[in-house]
Coordinates of C-alpha atoms in Angstrom, one line a residue:
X424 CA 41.9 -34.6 15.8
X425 CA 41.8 -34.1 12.1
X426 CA 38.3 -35.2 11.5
X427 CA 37.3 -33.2 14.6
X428 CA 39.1 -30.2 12.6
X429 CA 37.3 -30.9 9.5
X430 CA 33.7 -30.8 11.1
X431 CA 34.6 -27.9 12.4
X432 CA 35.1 -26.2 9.2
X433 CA 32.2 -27.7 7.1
X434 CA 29.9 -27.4 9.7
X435 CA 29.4 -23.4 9.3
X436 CA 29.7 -23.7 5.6
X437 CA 26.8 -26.2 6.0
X438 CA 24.5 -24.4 7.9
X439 CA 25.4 -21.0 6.0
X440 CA 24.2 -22.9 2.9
X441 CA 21.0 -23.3 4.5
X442 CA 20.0 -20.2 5.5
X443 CA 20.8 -19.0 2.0
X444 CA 18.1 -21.0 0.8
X445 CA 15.6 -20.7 3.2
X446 CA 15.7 -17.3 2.8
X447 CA 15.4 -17.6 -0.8
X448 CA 11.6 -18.9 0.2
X449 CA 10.9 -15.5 2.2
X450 CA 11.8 -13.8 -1.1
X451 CA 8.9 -15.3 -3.1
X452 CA 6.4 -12.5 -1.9
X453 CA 8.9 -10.1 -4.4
X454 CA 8.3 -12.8 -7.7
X455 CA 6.8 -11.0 -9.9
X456 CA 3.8 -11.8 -12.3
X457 CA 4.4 -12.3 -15.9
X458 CA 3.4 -8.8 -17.6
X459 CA 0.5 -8.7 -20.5
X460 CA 1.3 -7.5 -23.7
X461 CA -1.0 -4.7 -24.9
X462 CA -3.6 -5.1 -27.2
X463 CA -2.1 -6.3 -31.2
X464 CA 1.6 -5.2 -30.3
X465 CA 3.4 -8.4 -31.5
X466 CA 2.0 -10.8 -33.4
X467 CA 0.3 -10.0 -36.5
X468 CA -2.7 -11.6 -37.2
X469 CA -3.3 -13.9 -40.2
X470 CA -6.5 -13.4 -42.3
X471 CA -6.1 -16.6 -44.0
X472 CA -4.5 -18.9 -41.3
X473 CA -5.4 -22.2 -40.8
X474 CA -3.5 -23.9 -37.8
X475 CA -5.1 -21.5 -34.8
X476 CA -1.9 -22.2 -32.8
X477 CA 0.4 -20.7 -34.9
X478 CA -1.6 -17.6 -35.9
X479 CA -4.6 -15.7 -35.2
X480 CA -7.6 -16.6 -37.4
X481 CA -10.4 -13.5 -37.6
X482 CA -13.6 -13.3 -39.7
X483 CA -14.8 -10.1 -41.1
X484 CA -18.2 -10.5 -39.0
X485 CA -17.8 -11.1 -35.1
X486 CA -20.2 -12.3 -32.7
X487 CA -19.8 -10.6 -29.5
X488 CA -21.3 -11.0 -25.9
X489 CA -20.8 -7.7 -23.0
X490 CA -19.5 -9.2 -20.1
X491 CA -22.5 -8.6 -17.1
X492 CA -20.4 -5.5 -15.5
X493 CA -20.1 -3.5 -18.4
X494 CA -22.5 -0.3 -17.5
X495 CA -25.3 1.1 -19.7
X496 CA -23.0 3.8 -20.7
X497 CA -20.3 1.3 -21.7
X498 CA -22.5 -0.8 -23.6
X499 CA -23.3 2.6 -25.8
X500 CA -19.6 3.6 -26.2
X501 CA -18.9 -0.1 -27.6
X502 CA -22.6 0.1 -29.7
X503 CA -21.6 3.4 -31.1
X504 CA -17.9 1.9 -32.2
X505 CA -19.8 -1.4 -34.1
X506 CA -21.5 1.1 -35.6
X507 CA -18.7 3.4 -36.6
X508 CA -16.4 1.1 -37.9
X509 CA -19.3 -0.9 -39.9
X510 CA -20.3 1.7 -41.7
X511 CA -17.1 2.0 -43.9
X512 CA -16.2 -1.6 -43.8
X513 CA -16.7 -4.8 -44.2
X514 CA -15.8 -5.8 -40.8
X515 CA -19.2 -6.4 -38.2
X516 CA -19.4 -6.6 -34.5
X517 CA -23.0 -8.3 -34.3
X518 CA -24.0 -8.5 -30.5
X519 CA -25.2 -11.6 -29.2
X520 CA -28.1 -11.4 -26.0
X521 CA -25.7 -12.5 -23.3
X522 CA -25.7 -16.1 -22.7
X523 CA -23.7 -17.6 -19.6
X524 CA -20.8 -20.4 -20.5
X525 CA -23.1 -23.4 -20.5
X526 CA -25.4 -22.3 -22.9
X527 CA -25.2 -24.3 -25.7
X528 CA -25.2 -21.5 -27.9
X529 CA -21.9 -20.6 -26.3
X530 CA -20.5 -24.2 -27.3
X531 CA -21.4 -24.1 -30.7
X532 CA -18.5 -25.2 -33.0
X533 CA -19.3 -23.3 -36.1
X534 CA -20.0 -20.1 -34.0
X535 CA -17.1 -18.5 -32.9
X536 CA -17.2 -15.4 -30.4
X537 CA -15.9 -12.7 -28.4
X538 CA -16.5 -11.9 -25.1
X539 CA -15.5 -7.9 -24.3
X540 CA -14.7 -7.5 -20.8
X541 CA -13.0 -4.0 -19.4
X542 CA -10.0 -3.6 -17.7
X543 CA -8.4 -1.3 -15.4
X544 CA -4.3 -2.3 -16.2
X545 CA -4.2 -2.8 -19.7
X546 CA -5.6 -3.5 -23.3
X547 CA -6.0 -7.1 -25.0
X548 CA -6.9 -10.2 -25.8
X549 CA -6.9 -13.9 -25.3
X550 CA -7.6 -16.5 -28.1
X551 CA -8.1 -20.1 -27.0
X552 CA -9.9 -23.2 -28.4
X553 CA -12.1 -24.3 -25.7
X554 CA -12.2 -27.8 -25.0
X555 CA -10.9 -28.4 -28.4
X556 CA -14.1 -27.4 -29.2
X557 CA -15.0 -23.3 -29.5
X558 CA -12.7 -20.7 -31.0
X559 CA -13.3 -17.9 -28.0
X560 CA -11.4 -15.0 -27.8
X561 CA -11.7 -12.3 -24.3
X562 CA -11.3 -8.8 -25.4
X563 CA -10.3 -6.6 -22.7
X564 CA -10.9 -3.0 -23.6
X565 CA -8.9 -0.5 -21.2
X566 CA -11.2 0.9 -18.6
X567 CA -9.8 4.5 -18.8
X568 CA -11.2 4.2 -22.7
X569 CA -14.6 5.4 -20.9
X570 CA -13.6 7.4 -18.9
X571 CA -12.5 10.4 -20.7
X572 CA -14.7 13.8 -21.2
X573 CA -15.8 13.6 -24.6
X574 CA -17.8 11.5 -25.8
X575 CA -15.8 11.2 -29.7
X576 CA -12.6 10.5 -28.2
X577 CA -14.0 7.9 -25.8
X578 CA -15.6 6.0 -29.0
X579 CA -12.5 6.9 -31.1
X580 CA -10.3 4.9 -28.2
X581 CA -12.7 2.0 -28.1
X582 CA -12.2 2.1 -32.2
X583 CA -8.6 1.9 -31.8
X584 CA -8.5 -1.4 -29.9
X585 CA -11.3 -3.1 -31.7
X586 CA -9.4 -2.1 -35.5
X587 CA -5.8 -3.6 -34.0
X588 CA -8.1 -6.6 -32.3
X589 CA -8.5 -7.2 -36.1
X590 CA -5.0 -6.7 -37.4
X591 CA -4.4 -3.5 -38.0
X592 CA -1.0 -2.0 -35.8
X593 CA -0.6 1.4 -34.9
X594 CA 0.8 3.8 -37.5
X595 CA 3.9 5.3 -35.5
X596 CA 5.5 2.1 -35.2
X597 CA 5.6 1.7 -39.1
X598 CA 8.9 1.0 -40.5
X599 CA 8.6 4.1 -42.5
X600 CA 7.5 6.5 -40.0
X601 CA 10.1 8.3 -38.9
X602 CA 10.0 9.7 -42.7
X603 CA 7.0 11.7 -41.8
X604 CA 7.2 11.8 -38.1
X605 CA 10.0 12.8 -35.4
X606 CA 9.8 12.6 -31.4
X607 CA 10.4 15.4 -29.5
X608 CA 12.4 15.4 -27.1
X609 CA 12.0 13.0 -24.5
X610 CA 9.8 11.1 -27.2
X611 CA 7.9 8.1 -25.9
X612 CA 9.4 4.3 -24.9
X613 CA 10.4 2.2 -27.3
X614 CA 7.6 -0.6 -27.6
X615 CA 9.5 -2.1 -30.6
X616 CA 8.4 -3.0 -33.9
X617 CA 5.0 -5.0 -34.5
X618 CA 4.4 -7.6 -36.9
X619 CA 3.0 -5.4 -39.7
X620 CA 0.3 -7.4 -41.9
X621 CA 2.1 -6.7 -45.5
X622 CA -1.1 -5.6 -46.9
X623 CA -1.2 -2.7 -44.3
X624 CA 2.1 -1.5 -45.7
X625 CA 1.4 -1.2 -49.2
X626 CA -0.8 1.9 -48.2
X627 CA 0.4 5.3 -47.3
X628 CA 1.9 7.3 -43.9
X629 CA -1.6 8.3 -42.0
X630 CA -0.8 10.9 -39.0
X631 CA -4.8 11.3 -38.9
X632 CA -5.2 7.3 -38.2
X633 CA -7.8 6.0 -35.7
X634 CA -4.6 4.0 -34.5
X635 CA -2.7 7.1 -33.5
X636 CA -3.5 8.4 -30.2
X637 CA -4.6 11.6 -29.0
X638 CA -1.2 12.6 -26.7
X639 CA 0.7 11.7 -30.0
X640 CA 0.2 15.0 -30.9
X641 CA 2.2 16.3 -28.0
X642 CA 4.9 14.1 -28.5
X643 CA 5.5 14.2 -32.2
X644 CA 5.9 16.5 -34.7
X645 CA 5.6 16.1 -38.5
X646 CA 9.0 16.3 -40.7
X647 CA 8.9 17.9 -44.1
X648 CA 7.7 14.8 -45.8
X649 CA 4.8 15.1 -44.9
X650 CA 3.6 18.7 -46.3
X651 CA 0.1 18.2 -46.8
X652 CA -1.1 18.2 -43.0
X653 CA -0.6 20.1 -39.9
X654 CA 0.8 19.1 -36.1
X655 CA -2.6 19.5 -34.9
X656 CA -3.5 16.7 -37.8
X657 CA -1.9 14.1 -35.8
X658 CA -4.3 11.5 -33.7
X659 CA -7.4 13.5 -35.9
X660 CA -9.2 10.3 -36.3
X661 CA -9.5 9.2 -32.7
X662 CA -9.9 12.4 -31.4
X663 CA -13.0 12.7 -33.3
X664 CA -14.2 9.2 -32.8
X665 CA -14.1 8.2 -37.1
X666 CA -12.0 6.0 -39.1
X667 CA -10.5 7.8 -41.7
X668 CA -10.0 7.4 -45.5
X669 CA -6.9 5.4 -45.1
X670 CA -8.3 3.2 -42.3
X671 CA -11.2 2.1 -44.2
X672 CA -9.3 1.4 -47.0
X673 CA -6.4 -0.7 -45.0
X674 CA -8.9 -2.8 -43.4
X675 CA -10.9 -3.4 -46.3
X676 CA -7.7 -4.6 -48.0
X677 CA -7.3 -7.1 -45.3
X678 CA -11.3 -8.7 -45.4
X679 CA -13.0 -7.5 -48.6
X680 CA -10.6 -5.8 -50.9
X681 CA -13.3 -5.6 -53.6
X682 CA -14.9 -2.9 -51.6
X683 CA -11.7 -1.2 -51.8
X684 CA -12.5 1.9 -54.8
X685 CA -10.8 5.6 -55.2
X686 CA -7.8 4.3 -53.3
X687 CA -4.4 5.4 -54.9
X688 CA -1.4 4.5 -52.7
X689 CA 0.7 7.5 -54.3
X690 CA -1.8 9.8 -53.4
X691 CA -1.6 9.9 -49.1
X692 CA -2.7 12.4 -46.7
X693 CA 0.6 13.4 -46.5
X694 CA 1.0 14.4 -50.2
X695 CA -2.2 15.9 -50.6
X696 CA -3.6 18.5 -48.8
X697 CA -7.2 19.5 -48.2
X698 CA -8.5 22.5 -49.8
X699 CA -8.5 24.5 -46.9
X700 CA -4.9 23.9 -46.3
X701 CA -4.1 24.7 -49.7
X702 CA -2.1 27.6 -49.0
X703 CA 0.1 26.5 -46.1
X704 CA 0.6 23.4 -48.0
X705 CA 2.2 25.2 -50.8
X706 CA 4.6 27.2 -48.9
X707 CA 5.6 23.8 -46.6
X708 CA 5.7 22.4 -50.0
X709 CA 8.7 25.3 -50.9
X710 CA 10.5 24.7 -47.7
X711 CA 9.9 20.6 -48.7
X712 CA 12.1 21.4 -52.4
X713 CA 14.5 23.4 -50.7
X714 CA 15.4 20.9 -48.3
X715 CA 15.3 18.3 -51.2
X716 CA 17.8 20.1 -53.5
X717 CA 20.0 21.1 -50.4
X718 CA 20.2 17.1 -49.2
X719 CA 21.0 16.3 -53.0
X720 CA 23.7 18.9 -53.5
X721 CA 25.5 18.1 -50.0
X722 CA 25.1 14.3 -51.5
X723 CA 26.8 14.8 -55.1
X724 CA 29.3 17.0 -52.9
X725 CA 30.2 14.0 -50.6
X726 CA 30.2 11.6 -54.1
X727 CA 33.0 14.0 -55.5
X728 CA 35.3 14.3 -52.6
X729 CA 34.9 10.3 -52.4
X730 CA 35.9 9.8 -56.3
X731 CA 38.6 12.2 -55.9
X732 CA 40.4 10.3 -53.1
X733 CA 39.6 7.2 -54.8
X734 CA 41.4 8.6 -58.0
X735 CA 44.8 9.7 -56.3

């Protein structure tokens, strides 16, 4: 009678047990796929490395194939980028006549390469060895980078992924950024910080950076620390399609910095205006020292009270 009453009891809890995880197999359709991380967010990458696994190696010159469904109109987006970005710089994107995987140029050991693909989710890139052999690295540029109006910006957000493809992160997620800029409200997620190559840090703040999108502008606004530009400043660079001063000068840092000339890191485009700003500058630069000398008389204020309760 008792075992009868025992069997009774398990039994249910048995066969309850294995629904539970047969059903967890008609859950697998909801799994879902590990995300990609966008395009230089994370890692930094190491000019000088030498074990591949543990950090990005780059070269100053790149040899780099079109993927077969990039359209003629792509092709010159990406042409006119190379172009842009090795004008000021040391760094080269030299296109290769596009050789399928088993060519033996494509398995040459000395003779790294890049293969730029588009994409329609997202912007980045994949490094691997391959078979021990080939450093290859797929670059997939975002496909709504070509599909904007004008022409400029379309380049300048091409520019953006191939300057952070080489190491250089975006400017608003400097450490020191929120000196110069602020979020509105709302503001934008929070991506967290990148790995910053140290040499991009020595140089200034730049709101006009080929790095700093074009809706930044409607999503930031400058603080007073940064007099010498204007809202509409913000993103400049890619809305235009250029690299600017500050760009040229980073990246040079990073691959050649012998080329780097006329570069004085106290001297940023936040500090020094252009001369047709002259005059707004000056009177941003009034409401700058007024703010300055308020902040330091509210702090020697606070010191007082502090000694004062510290003395009784």
């Amino acid at each position: 009678m008792r075992i009868l009453l025992i069997l009774l009891f398990v039994a249910p809890v048995i066969y309850s047990t294995a629904v539970g995880v047969g059903s967890g197999d008609g859950q697998k359709k909801n799994c879902k796929r590990a995300k990609a991380f966008a395009l230089g967010t994370r890692s930094a990458n190491g000019i000088d490395a030498v074990d591949f696994e543990d950090r990005i190696l780059r070269k100053p010159v790149q040899k780099v194939y079109f993927w077969p469904s990039l359209t003629d109109f792509e092709k010159k987006v990406l042409r006119d980028a190379f172009v842009q970005i090795g004008r000021r710089t040391c760094v080269k994107f030299e296109e290769q006549e596009y050789k399928p995987w088993y060519h033996a140029d494509r398995w040459d050991a000395n003779s790294p390469h890049v293969l730029i693909r588009k994409s329609g989710k997202f912007a980045a890139y994949s490094d691997a060895v391959v078979e021990g052999l080939v450093d290859r690295t797929i670059l997939y540029v975002a496909q709504s980078s070509f599909e904007t109006s004008n022409f400029n910006n379309s380049r300048g957000m091409v520019m953006d992924q191939l300057v952070r493809f080489m190491g250089l992160q975006r400017e608003l997620y400097r450490p020191d950024a929120v000196s110069y800029v602020q979020a509105i409200s709302g503001g934008i997620p929070n991506l967290g910080t990148p790995d910053y190559n140290p040499i991009q840090l020595t140089w200034p703040f730049d709101p006009e950076s080929i790095t700093v999108p074009l809706w930044a502008r409607e999503k930031f606004r400058l603080t007073p620390y940064c007099p010498a530009r204007n809202d509409a400043d913000i993103g400049a660079g890619q809305r235009v399609g250029l690299l600017t001063k500050w760009d040229t000068v980073k990246l040079n840092s990073m691959y050649c910095p012998d080329k780097v000339v006329d570069a004085d890191p106290s001297r940023g485009p936040c500090v020094v205006p252009r001369s047709k700003d002259l005059d707004s500058f000056k009177k941003r630069l009034w409401a700058y020292k007024r703010l300055l000398a308020k902040n330091t008389k509210r702090r020697k204020a606070k010191a007082k009270v502090v000694k004062k309760h510290k003395t009784v």
